[in-house]
PDB file of C-alpha atoms in Angstrom:
ATOM      1  CA  ASP B 203      77.541  99.694  69.126  1.00 59.00           C
ATOM      2  CA  ALA B 204      73.920  99.907  70.209  1.00 67.00           C
ATOM      3  CA  ASP B 205      72.820  97.293  72.750  1.00 92.00           C
ATOM      4  CA  VAL B 206      69.264  97.066  71.368  1.00 96.00           C
ATOM      5  CA  THR B 207      68.758  97.421  67.641  1.00 97.00           C
ATOM      6  CA  GLN B 208      65.608  97.546  65.550  1.00 98.00           C
ATOM      7  CA  THR B 209      65.093  97.071  61.833  1.00 97.00           C
ATOM      8  CA  PRO B 210      63.798  98.743  59.808  1.00 97.00           C
ATOM      9  CA  ARG B 211      63.946 102.229  61.324  1.00 97.00           C
ATOM     10  CA  ASN B 212      61.269 103.537  59.010  1.00 97.00           C
ATOM     11  CA  ARG B 213      58.684 101.719  56.926  1.00 97.00           C
ATOM     12  CA  ILE B 214      55.804 102.812  54.754  1.00 97.00           C
ATOM     13  CA  THR B 215      53.390 100.116  53.676  1.00 96.00           C
ATOM     14  CA  LYS B 216      49.883  99.654  52.370  1.00 96.00           C
ATOM     15  CA  THR B 217      46.764  98.342  54.024  1.00 97.00           C
ATOM     16  CA  GLY B 218      46.603  94.555  53.978  1.00 97.00           C
ATOM     17  CA  LYS B 219      50.343  93.947  53.707  1.00 97.00           C
ATOM     18  CA  ARG B 220      52.229  91.691  56.114  1.00 96.00           C
ATOM     19  CA  ILE B 221      54.999  93.483  57.971  1.00 96.00           C
ATOM     20  CA  MET B 222      57.738  92.202  60.273  1.00 97.00           C
ATOM     21  CA  LEU B 223      59.685  94.385  62.664  1.00 98.00           C
ATOM     22  CA  GLU B 224      62.843  92.900  64.106  1.00 98.00           C
ATOM     23  CA  CYS B 225      64.649  93.467  67.370  1.00 98.00           C
ATOM     24  CA  SER B 226      68.069  92.218  68.442  1.00 97.00           C
ATOM     25  CA  GLN B 227      69.965  92.769  71.675  1.00 96.00           C
ATOM     26  CA  THR B 228      73.484  92.170  72.887  1.00 95.00           C
ATOM     27  CA  LYS B 229      72.760  92.870  76.565  1.00 92.00           C
ATOM     28  CA  GLY B 230      72.205  89.217  77.425  1.00 91.00           C
ATOM     29  CA  HIS B 231      68.794  90.030  78.884  1.00 92.00           C
ATOM     30  CA  ASP B 232      66.102  87.377  79.209  1.00 92.00           C
ATOM     31  CA  ARG B 233      63.117  89.691  78.979  1.00 93.00           C
ATOM     32  CA  MET B 234      62.020  91.442  75.815  1.00 96.00           C
ATOM     33  CA  TYR B 235      59.051  93.683  75.068  1.00 96.00           C
ATOM     34  CA  TRP B 236      57.255  95.319  72.163  1.00 98.00           C
ATOM     35  CA  TYR B 237      55.498  98.657  72.660  1.00 97.00           C
ATOM     36  CA  ARG B 238      53.758 101.119  70.445  1.00 97.00           C
ATOM     37  CA  GLN B 239      53.663 104.857  71.056  1.00 95.00           C
ATOM     38  CA  ASP B 240      51.051 107.208  69.651  1.00 93.00           C
ATOM     39  CA  PRO B 241      51.002 110.997  70.069  1.00 85.00           C
ATOM     40  CA  GLY B 242      49.357 111.994  73.355  1.00 81.00           C
ATOM     41  CA  LEU B 243      49.270 108.427  74.622  1.00 84.00           C
ATOM     42  CA  GLY B 244      51.653 106.522  76.822  1.00 83.00           C
ATOM     43  CA  LEU B 245      53.670 103.543  75.720  1.00 91.00           C
ATOM     44  CA  ARG B 246      51.346 100.591  75.314  1.00 93.00           C
ATOM     45  CA  LEU B 247      52.555  97.035  75.675  1.00 94.00           C
ATOM     46  CA  ILE B 248      51.827  94.729  72.727  1.00 96.00           C
ATOM     47  CA  TYR B 249      53.646  91.520  73.692  1.00 96.00           C
ATOM     48  CA  TYR B 250      56.355  90.491  76.101  1.00 95.00           C
ATOM     49  CA  SER B 251      58.592  87.483  76.585  1.00 95.00           C
ATOM     50  CA  PHE B 252      60.446  86.453  79.738  1.00 91.00           C
ATOM     51  CA  ASP B 253      62.442  83.770  77.944  1.00 90.00           C
ATOM     52  CA  VAL B 254      62.503  81.928  74.630  1.00 92.00           C
ATOM     53  CA  LYS B 255      59.605  79.635  75.547  1.00 92.00           C
ATOM     54  CA  ASP B 256      57.520  82.273  77.287  1.00 94.00           C
ATOM     55  CA  ILE B 257      55.359  84.650  75.210  1.00 96.00           C
ATOM     56  CA  ASN B 258      52.607  86.779  76.713  1.00 94.00           C
ATOM     57  CA  LYS B 259      50.009  89.145  75.353  1.00 94.00           C
ATOM     58  CA  GLY B 260      50.093  92.719  76.494  1.00 92.00           C
ATOM     59  CA  GLU B 261      47.454  95.393  76.613  1.00 89.00           C
ATOM     60  CA  ILE B 262      46.920  95.677  72.830  1.00 94.00           C
ATOM     61  CA  SER B 263      47.902  92.392  71.145  1.00 96.00           C
ATOM     62  CA  ASP B 264      45.026  92.170  68.637  1.00 95.00           C
ATOM     63  CA  GLY B 265      46.309  92.384  65.064  1.00 95.00           C
ATOM     64  CA  TYR B 266      49.879  91.554  66.112  1.00 97.00           C
ATOM     65  CA  SER B 267      51.935  88.392  66.595  1.00 97.00           C
ATOM     66  CA  VAL B 268      55.462  87.788  67.826  1.00 97.00           C
ATOM     67  CA  SER B 269      58.260  85.272  67.582  1.00 97.00           C
ATOM     68  CA  ARG B 270      61.163  84.809  69.994  1.00 96.00           C
ATOM     69  CA  GLN B 271      63.695  83.137  67.762  1.00 91.00           C
ATOM     70  CA  ALA B 272      66.502  83.206  70.302  1.00 94.00           C
ATOM     71  CA  GLN B 273      67.314  84.913  73.560  1.00 94.00           C
ATOM     72  CA  ALA B 274      68.649  87.863  71.595  1.00 96.00           C
ATOM     73  CA  LYS B 275      65.902  88.181  68.962  1.00 97.00           C
ATOM     74  CA  PHE B 276      62.248  89.135  69.228  1.00 98.00           C
ATOM     75  CA  SER B 277      60.179  89.900  66.127  1.00 98.00           C
ATOM     76  CA  LEU B 278      56.820  91.616  65.825  1.00 98.00           C
ATOM     77  CA  SER B 279      54.510  90.888  62.886  1.00 98.00           C
ATOM     78  CA  LEU B 280      51.474  92.686  61.584  1.00 96.00           C
ATOM     79  CA  GLU B 281      49.649  90.015  59.617  1.00 92.00           C
ATOM     80  CA  SER B 282      47.460  92.422  57.684  1.00 96.00           C
ATOM     81  CA  ALA B 283      48.397  96.031  58.356  1.00 96.00           C
ATOM     82  CA  ILE B 284      45.708  98.660  58.819  1.00 96.00           C
ATOM     83  CA  PRO B 285      46.049 102.468  58.999  1.00 96.00           C
ATOM     84  CA  ASN B 286      45.414 102.690  62.752  1.00 95.00           C
ATOM     85  CA  GLN B 287      48.567 100.647  63.276  1.00 97.00           C
ATOM     86  CA  THR B 288      50.541 103.672  62.127  1.00 97.00           C
ATOM     87  CA  ALA B 289      52.742 104.433  65.144  1.00 96.00           C
ATOM     88  CA  LEU B 290      56.234 104.445  66.586  1.00 96.00           C
ATOM     89  CA  TYR B 291      57.198 100.948  67.716  1.00 98.00           C
ATOM     90  CA  PHE B 292      59.781 100.277  70.391  1.00 98.00           C
ATOM     91  CA  CYS B 293      61.485  97.100  71.454  1.00 98.00           C
ATOM     92  CA  ALA B 294      62.830  96.952  74.998  1.00 96.00           C
ATOM     93  CA  THR B 295      64.792  94.508  77.120  1.00 95.00           C
ATOM     94  CA  SER B 296      65.338  93.955  80.821  1.00 92.00           C
ATOM     95  CA  GLY B 297      67.356  91.555  82.906  1.00 85.00           C
ATOM     96  CA  GLY B 298      70.418  91.193  85.022  1.00 74.00           C
ATOM     97  CA  LEU B 299      70.769  92.614  88.493  1.00 69.00           C
ATOM     98  CA  PHE B 300      68.345  95.504  87.944  1.00 68.00           C
ATOM     99  CA  TYR B 301      65.859  93.473  85.991  1.00 71.00           C
ATOM    100  CA  ASN B 302      62.998  95.938  86.272  1.00 80.00           C
ATOM    101  CA  GLU B 303      64.794  98.664  84.319  1.00 88.00           C
ATOM    102  CA  GLN B 304      63.972  98.518  80.632  1.00 92.00           C
ATOM    103  CA  PHE B 305      66.390  99.456  77.870  1.00 94.00           C
ATOM    104  CA  PHE B 306      64.872 100.626  74.613  1.00 96.00           C
ATOM    105  CA  GLY B 307      65.821 100.258  70.997  1.00 97.00           C
ATOM    106  CA  PRO B 308      65.802 103.321  68.716  1.00 96.00           C
ATOM    107  CA  GLY B 309      62.278 102.667  67.452  1.00 97.00           C
ATOM    108  CA  THR B 310      60.638 101.885  64.133  1.00 97.00           C
ATOM    109  CA  ARG B 311      58.357 104.468  62.592  1.00 96.00           C
ATOM    110  CA  LEU B 312      55.641 102.584  60.714  1.00 97.00           C
ATOM    111  CA  THR B 313      53.166 104.239  58.383  1.00 97.00           C
ATOM    112  CA  VAL B 314      50.257 102.244  56.963  1.00 97.00           C
ATOM    113  CA  LEU B 315      48.530 103.920  54.032  1.00 96.00           C
TER     114      LEU B 315
ATOM    115  CA  GLY X 255      41.852 100.075  86.731  1.00 74.00           C
ATOM    116  CA  GLN X 256      45.443 101.127  86.427  1.00 84.00           C
ATOM    117  CA  ASN X 257      46.283 104.715  85.679  1.00 89.00           C
ATOM    118  CA  ILE X 258      49.211 107.098  85.606  1.00 94.00           C
ATOM    119  CA  ASP X 259      48.498 110.845  85.511  1.00 95.00           C
ATOM    120  CA  GLN X 260      50.989 113.569  84.734  1.00 97.00           C
ATOM    121  CA  PRO X 261      50.682 117.045  83.196  1.00 97.00           C
ATOM    122  CA  THR X 262      50.747 117.183  79.432  1.00 96.00           C
ATOM    123  CA  GLU X 263      53.138 120.084  79.088  1.00 97.00           C
ATOM    124  CA  MET X 264      55.233 122.408  81.234  1.00 98.00           C
ATOM    125  CA  THR X 265      57.404 125.406  80.458  1.00 98.00           C
ATOM    126  CA  ALA X 266      60.426 126.560  82.437  1.00 97.00           C
ATOM    127  CA  THR X 267      63.359 128.914  82.079  1.00 97.00           C
ATOM    128  CA  GLU X 268      66.978 127.942  81.543  1.00 97.00           C
ATOM    129  CA  GLY X 269      68.811 127.829  84.875  1.00 97.00           C
ATOM    130  CA  ALA X 270      65.625 127.448  86.907  1.00 97.00           C
ATOM    131  CA  ILE X 271      64.098 124.479  88.780  1.00 97.00           C
ATOM    132  CA  VAL X 272      61.039 122.537  87.650  1.00 98.00           C
ATOM    133  CA  GLN X 273      59.003 119.832  89.361  1.00 98.00           C
ATOM    134  CA  ILE X 274      57.019 117.326  87.301  1.00 98.00           C
ATOM    135  CA  ASN X 275      54.311 115.532  89.259  1.00 98.00           C
ATOM    136  CA  CYS X 276      52.905 112.063  88.738  1.00 98.00           C
ATOM    137  CA  THR X 277      50.055 110.255  90.472  1.00 97.00           C
ATOM    138  CA  TYR X 278      49.550 106.560  90.029  1.00 95.00           C
ATOM    139  CA  GLN X 279      47.070 103.795  90.585  1.00 90.00           C
ATOM    140  CA  THR X 280      48.375 100.323  89.901  1.00 86.00           C
ATOM    141  CA  SER X 281      47.342  96.785  90.770  1.00 85.00           C
ATOM    142  CA  GLY X 282      49.974  96.219  93.389  1.00 87.00           C
ATOM    143  CA  PHE X 283      53.115  98.329  93.390  1.00 88.00           C
ATOM    144  CA  ASN X 284      56.727  97.425  92.820  1.00 88.00           C
ATOM    145  CA  GLY X 285      58.242 100.796  92.161  1.00 92.00           C
ATOM    146  CA  LEU X 286      58.042 103.972  90.131  1.00 95.00           C
ATOM    147  CA  PHE X 287      60.243 104.841  87.154  1.00 95.00           C
ATOM    148  CA  TRP X 288      61.059 108.083  85.402  1.00 97.00           C
ATOM    149  CA  TYR X 289      62.339 108.094  81.838  1.00 97.00           C
ATOM    150  CA  GLN X 290      63.453 110.911  79.557  1.00 97.00           C
ATOM    151  CA  GLN X 291      62.504 110.885  75.888  1.00 96.00           C
ATOM    152  CA  HIS X 292      63.744 113.376  73.326  1.00 95.00           C
ATOM    153  CA  ALA X 293      61.507 113.840  70.307  1.00 90.00           C
ATOM    154  CA  GLY X 294      61.691 110.879  67.941  1.00 88.00           C
ATOM    155  CA  GLU X 295      64.140 109.001  70.158  1.00 92.00           C
ATOM    156  CA  ALA X 296      63.974 106.102  72.574  1.00 95.00           C
ATOM    157  CA  PRO X 297      63.133 106.607  76.246  1.00 96.00           C
ATOM    158  CA  THR X 298      66.162 106.502  78.525  1.00 95.00           C
ATOM    159  CA  PHE X 299      66.159 105.616  82.218  1.00 93.00           C
ATOM    160  CA  LEU X 300      66.425 108.415  84.783  1.00 95.00           C
ATOM    161  CA  SER X 301      65.374 106.996  88.140  1.00 94.00           C
ATOM    162  CA  TYR X 302      63.660 104.216  90.061  1.00 93.00           C
ATOM    163  CA  ASN X 303      62.004 104.636  93.474  1.00 94.00           C
ATOM    164  CA  VAL X 304      60.557 101.773  95.449  1.00 93.00           C
ATOM    165  CA  LEU X 305      60.778 103.235  98.966  1.00 94.00           C
ATOM    166  CA  ASP X 306      59.367 106.532 100.202  1.00 96.00           C
ATOM    167  CA  GLY X 307      61.648 109.514 100.045  1.00 96.00           C
ATOM    168  CA  LEU X 308      63.936 111.459  97.795  1.00 96.00           C
ATOM    169  CA  GLU X 309      66.603 109.986  95.536  1.00 94.00           C
ATOM    170  CA  GLU X 310      69.129 112.479  94.243  1.00 94.00           C
ATOM    171  CA  LYS X 311      71.254 111.949  91.175  1.00 90.00           C
ATOM    172  CA  GLY X 312      73.124 115.032  90.042  1.00 94.00           C
ATOM    173  CA  ARG X 313      70.751 117.705  88.754  1.00 96.00           C
ATOM    174  CA  PHE X 314      67.822 115.269  88.831  1.00 97.00           C
ATOM    175  CA  SER X 315      65.966 114.049  91.915  1.00 97.00           C
ATOM    176  CA  SER X 316      62.926 111.821  92.257  1.00 97.00           C
ATOM    177  CA  PHE X 317      60.527 111.568  95.166  1.00 98.00           C
ATOM    178  CA  LEU X 318      58.007 108.894  96.096  1.00 97.00           C
ATOM    179  CA  SER X 319      55.128 108.760  98.554  1.00 96.00           C
ATOM    180  CA  ARG X 320      53.514 105.327  98.436  1.00 95.00           C
ATOM    181  CA  SER X 321      50.712 106.269 100.827  1.00 94.00           C
ATOM    182  CA  LYS X 322      49.663 109.092  98.502  1.00 95.00           C
ATOM    183  CA  GLY X 323      50.316 107.308  95.219  1.00 95.00           C
ATOM    184  CA  TYR X 324      52.475 110.252  94.241  1.00 95.00           C
ATOM    185  CA  SER X 325      55.878 110.924  92.769  1.00 97.00           C
ATOM    186  CA  TYR X 326      57.715 113.896  91.368  1.00 98.00           C
ATOM    187  CA  LEU X 327      60.803 114.490  89.288  1.00 98.00           C
ATOM    188  CA  LEU X 328      62.811 117.580  90.181  1.00 98.00           C
ATOM    189  CA  LEU X 329      65.165 119.072  87.630  1.00 97.00           C
ATOM    190  CA  LYS X 330      67.615 121.745  88.807  1.00 97.00           C
ATOM    191  CA  GLU X 331      69.797 124.183  86.890  1.00 97.00           C
ATOM    192  CA  LEU X 332      67.805 123.576  83.757  1.00 97.00           C
ATOM    193  CA  GLN X 333      69.673 123.393  80.480  1.00 97.00           C
ATOM    194  CA  MET X 334      68.300 123.667  76.965  1.00 97.00           C
ATOM    195  CA  LYS X 335      69.142 119.997  76.403  1.00 96.00           C
ATOM    196  CA  ASP X 336      66.619 119.110  79.120  1.00 97.00           C
ATOM    197  CA  SER X 337      63.836 119.958  76.679  1.00 97.00           C
ATOM    198  CA  ALA X 338      62.201 116.562  76.279  1.00 97.00           C
ATOM    199  CA  SER X 339      59.257 114.481  77.394  1.00 97.00           C
ATOM    200  CA  TYR X 340      59.431 112.921  80.853  1.00 98.00           C
ATOM    201  CA  LEU X 341      57.606 109.628  81.272  1.00 97.00           C
ATOM    202  CA  CYS X 342      56.361 108.326  84.604  1.00 96.00           C
ATOM    203  CA  ALA X 343      55.752 104.563  84.840  1.00 95.00           C
ATOM    204  CA  GLY X 344      54.524 102.378  87.694  1.00 93.00           C
ATOM    205  CA  LEU X 345      55.552  98.746  88.075  1.00 90.00           C
ATOM    206  CA  ASP X 346      52.506  96.671  88.952  1.00 88.00           C
ATOM    207  CA  SER X 347      52.125  93.377  90.810  1.00 87.00           C
ATOM    208  CA  ASN X 348      52.900  91.444  87.607  1.00 82.00           C
ATOM    209  CA  TYR X 349      56.083  93.455  87.165  1.00 81.00           C
ATOM    210  CA  GLN X 350      54.622  95.171  84.110  1.00 84.00           C
ATOM    211  CA  LEU X 351      55.266  98.864  83.558  1.00 88.00           C
ATOM    212  CA  ILE X 352      52.165 101.055  83.332  1.00 90.00           C
ATOM    213  CA  TRP X 353      53.107 104.224  81.494  1.00 93.00           C
ATOM    214  CA  GLY X 354      51.845 107.762  81.727  1.00 94.00           C
ATOM    215  CA  ALA X 355      51.398 109.773  78.520  1.00 94.00           C
ATOM    216  CA  GLY X 356      54.439 111.868  79.343  1.00 95.00           C
ATOM    217  CA  THR X 357      55.059 115.510  80.219  1.00 97.00           C
ATOM    218  CA  LYS X 358      56.579 117.633  77.474  1.00 96.00           C
ATOM    219  CA  LEU X 359      59.020 120.065  79.082  1.00 98.00           C
ATOM    220  CA  ILE X 360      59.823 123.212  77.134  1.00 97.00           C
ATOM    221  CA  ILE X 361      62.875 125.172  78.247  1.00 97.00           C
ATOM    222  CA  LYS X 362      63.064 128.844  77.303  1.00 96.00           C
ATOM    223  CA  PRO X 363      66.274 130.921  77.328  1.00 94.00           C
TER     224      PRO X 363
END
């Protein structure tokens, strides 16, 4: 079984719709991250959380919000989707002895029409 | 500002050796990571360097020079399955990863 899972894996939606991307992990890690990846650009950090009560904005948080429902769950919401939010979204976790190494989920491909 | 630079694309031949370079500028420095990413898949960890020098792990090696803000990933005995993007990322003073855009490595028979 995968240690970091993301749902849905693919989503097509329309401009203005609210979308939630979910991430779950069984690694027992405290830290969780949301990134987006666009062709020709590096991974860009949207939000990160070091524990359930700690949520921080990343480089590109505008237009996004997050919820850390439990240690194992971290959700990303697009309140009103727009076409330039079309991207590949990754959730990642880190923790344990080698807490700087990040483990990635399989990604969610989001298309906003 | 913070920046990671690496070549956009490289081509190499099966069985050969290739070196992928990365230069970095981060606010503080807590190490340099290399990840492999096959098309449409998640990045997977390859190496982590925090001290100067070469770390060898099978066919892959990673080198760091902190004084030069420079790292490279060396891949030996290239196989077709090594065709992928290789991502360089620096860990800054806030323990956040700053990512390069990735180097797409094309392996030819």
